[in-house]
PDB file of C-alpha atoms in Angstrom:
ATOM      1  CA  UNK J   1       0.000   0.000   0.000  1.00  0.00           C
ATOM      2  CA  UNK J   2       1.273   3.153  -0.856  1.00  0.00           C
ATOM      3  CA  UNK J   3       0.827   6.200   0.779  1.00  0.00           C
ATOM      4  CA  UNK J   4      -1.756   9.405  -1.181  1.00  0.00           C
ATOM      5  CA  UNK J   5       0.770  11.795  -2.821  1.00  0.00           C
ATOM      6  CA  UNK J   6       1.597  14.893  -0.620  1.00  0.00           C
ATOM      7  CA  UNK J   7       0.061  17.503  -3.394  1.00  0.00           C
ATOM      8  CA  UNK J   8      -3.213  15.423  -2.922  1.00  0.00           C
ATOM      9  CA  UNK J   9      -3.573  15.826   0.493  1.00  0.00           C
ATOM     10  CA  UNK J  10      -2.795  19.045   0.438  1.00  0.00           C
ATOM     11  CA  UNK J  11      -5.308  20.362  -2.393  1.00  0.00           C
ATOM     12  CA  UNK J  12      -8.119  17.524  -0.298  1.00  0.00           C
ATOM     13  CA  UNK J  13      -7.096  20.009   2.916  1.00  0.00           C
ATOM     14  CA  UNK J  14      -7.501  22.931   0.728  1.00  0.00           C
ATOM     15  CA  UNK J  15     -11.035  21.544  -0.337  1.00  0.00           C
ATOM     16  CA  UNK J  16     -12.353  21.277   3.513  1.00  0.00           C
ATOM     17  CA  UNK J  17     -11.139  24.591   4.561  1.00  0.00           C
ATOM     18  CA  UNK J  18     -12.809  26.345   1.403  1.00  0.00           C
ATOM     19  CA  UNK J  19     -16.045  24.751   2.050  1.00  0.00           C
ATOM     20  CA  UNK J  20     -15.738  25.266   5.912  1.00  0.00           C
ATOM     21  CA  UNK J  21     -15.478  21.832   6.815  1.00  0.00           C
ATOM     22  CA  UNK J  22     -12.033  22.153   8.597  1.00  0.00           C
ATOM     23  CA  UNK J  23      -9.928  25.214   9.964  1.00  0.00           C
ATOM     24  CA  UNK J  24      -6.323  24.628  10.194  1.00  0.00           C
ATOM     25  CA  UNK J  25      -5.317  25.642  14.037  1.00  0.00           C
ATOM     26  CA  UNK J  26      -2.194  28.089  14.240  1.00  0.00           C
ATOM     27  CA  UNK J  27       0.586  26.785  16.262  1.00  0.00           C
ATOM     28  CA  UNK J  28       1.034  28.265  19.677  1.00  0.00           C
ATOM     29  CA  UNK J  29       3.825  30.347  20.302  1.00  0.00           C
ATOM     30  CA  UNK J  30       6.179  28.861  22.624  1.00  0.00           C
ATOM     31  CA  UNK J  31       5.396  25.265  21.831  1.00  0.00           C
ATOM     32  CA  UNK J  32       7.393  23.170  19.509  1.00  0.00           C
ATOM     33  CA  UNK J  33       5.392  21.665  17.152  1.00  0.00           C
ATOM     34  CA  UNK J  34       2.537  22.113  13.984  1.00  0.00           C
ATOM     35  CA  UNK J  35      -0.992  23.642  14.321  1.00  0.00           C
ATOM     36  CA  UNK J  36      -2.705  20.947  12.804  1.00  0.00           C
ATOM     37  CA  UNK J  37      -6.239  20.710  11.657  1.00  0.00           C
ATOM     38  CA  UNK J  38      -9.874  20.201  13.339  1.00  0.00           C
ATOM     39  CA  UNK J  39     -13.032  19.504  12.028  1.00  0.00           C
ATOM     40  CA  UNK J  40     -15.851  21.844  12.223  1.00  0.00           C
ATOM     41  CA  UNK J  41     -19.433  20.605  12.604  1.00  0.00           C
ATOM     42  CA  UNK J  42     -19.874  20.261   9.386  1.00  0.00           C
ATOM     43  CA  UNK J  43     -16.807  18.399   8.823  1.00  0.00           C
ATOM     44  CA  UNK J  44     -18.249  16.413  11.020  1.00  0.00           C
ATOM     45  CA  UNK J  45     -21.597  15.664   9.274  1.00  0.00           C
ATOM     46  CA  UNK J  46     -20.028  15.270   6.014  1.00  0.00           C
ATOM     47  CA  UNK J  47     -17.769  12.595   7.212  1.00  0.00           C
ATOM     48  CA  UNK J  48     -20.581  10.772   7.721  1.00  0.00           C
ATOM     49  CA  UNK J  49     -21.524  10.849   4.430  1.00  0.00           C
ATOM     50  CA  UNK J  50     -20.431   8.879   1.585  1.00  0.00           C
ATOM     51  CA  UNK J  51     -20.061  11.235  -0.894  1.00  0.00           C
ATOM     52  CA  UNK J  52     -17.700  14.050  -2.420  1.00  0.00           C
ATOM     53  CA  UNK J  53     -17.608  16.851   0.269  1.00  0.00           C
ATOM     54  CA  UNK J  54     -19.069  19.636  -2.148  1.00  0.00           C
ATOM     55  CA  UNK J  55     -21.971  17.484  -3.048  1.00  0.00           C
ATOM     56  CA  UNK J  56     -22.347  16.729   1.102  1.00  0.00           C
ATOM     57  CA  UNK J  57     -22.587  20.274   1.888  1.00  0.00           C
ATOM     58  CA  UNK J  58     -25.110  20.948  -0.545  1.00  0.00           C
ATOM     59  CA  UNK J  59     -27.221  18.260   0.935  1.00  0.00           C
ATOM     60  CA  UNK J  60     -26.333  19.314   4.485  1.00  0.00           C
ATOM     61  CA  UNK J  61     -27.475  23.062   3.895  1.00  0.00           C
ATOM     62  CA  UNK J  62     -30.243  21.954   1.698  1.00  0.00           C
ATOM     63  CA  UNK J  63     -31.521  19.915   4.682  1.00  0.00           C
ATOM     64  CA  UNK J  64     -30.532  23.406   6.995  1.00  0.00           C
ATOM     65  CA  UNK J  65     -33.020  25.477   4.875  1.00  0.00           C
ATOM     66  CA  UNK J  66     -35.676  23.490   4.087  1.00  0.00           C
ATOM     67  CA  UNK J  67     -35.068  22.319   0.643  1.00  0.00           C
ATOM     68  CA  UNK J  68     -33.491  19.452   0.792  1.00  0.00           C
ATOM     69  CA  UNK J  69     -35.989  17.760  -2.025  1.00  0.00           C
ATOM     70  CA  UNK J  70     -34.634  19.891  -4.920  1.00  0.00           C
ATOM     71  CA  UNK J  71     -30.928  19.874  -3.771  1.00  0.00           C
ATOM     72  CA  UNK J  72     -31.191  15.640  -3.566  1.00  0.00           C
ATOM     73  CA  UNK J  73     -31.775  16.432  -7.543  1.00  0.00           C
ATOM     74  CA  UNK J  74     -28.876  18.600  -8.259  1.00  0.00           C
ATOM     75  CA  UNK J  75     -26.646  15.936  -6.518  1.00  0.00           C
ATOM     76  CA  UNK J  76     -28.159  13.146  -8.354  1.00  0.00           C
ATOM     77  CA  UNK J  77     -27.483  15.075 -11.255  1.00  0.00           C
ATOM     78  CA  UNK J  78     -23.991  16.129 -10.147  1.00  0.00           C
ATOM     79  CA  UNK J  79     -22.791  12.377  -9.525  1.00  0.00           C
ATOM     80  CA  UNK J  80     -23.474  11.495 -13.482  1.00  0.00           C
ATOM     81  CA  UNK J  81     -21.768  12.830 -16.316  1.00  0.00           C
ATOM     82  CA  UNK J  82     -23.795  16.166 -17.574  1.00  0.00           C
ATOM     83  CA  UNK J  83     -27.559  15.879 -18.673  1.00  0.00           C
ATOM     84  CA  UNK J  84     -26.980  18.439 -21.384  1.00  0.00           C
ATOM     85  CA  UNK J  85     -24.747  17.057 -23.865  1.00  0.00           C
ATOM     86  CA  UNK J  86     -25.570  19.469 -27.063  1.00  0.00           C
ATOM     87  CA  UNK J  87     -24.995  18.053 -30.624  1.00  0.00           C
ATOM     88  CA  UNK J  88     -23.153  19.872 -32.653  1.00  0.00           C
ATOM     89  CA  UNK J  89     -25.747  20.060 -35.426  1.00  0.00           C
ATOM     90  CA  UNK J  90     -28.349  20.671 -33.377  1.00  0.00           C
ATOM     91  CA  UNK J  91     -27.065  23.519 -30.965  1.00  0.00           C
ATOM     92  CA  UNK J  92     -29.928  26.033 -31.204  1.00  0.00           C
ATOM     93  CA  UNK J  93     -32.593  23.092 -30.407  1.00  0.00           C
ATOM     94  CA  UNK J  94     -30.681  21.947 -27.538  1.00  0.00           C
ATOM     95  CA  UNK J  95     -30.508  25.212 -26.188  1.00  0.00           C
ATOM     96  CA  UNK J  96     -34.354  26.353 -26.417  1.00  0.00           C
ATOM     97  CA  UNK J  97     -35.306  22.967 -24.770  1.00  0.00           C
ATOM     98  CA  UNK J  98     -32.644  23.797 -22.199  1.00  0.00           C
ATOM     99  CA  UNK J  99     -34.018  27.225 -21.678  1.00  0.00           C
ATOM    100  CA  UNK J 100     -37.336  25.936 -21.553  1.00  0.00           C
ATOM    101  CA  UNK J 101     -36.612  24.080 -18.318  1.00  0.00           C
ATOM    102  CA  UNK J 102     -34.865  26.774 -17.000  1.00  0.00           C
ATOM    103  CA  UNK J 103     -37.450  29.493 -17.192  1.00  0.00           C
ATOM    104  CA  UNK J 104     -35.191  32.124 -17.909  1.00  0.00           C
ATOM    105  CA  UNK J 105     -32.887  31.171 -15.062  1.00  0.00           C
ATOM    106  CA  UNK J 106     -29.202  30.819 -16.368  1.00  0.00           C
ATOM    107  CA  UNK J 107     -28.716  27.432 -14.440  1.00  0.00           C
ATOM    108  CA  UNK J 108     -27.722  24.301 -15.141  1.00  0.00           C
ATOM    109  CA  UNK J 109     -29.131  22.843 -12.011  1.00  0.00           C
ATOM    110  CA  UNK J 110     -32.096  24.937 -11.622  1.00  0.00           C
ATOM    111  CA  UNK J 111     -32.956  23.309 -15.162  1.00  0.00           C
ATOM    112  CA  UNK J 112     -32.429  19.905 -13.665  1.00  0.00           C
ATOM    113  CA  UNK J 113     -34.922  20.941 -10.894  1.00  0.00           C
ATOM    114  CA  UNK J 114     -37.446  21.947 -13.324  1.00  0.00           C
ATOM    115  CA  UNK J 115     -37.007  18.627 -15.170  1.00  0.00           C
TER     116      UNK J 115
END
């Protein structure tokens, strides 16, 4: 087994402090040794979840404000590859039947919602 490549962890680390999921402790001054890192609450929710930690905190905040329904779509959505897929002959088609589901919302997801 070998171990994950330093640059990984680092961008993963970078991940969970961006979203808010982890805050990286300062060292103290005096003591030998690293800050490390600690887990907020909802780095601790999302561990529980099996999924990618972007898709987690949508379903965690969805759940926080009452619309968890539509943002259970957007990750469904999210863990395929992209329900769009425009021909290239057919561009203009693709796009009014996208825009149609949008209702004048320039969203991806919200489309996916209205779907």
């Amino acid at each position: 087994l070998e171990p994950p490549d330093p640059l990984a962890v680092d961008k993963a680390v970078d991940l969970l402090v961006a979203i808010g999921a982890l805050t990286v402790l300062q060292p103290e001054s005096g003591g030998g040794g690293g800050g490390g890192e600690c887990l907020t609450a909802l780095g601790r929710h999302l561990a529980a979840l099996p999924v990618d930690p972007r898709v987690g905190k949508l379903l965690v905040v969805g759940c926080a404000l009452g619309c968890l329904a539509p943002c259970l779509t957007v990750a469904a959505a999210l863990s395929h590859r992209p329900p769009f897929v425009v021909p290239i002959e057919g561009k203009e088609r693709a796009d009014a039947a996208k825009a149609r589901f949008a209702n004048d919302r320039c969203s991806d997801h919200l489309a996916v919602v209205a779907a």
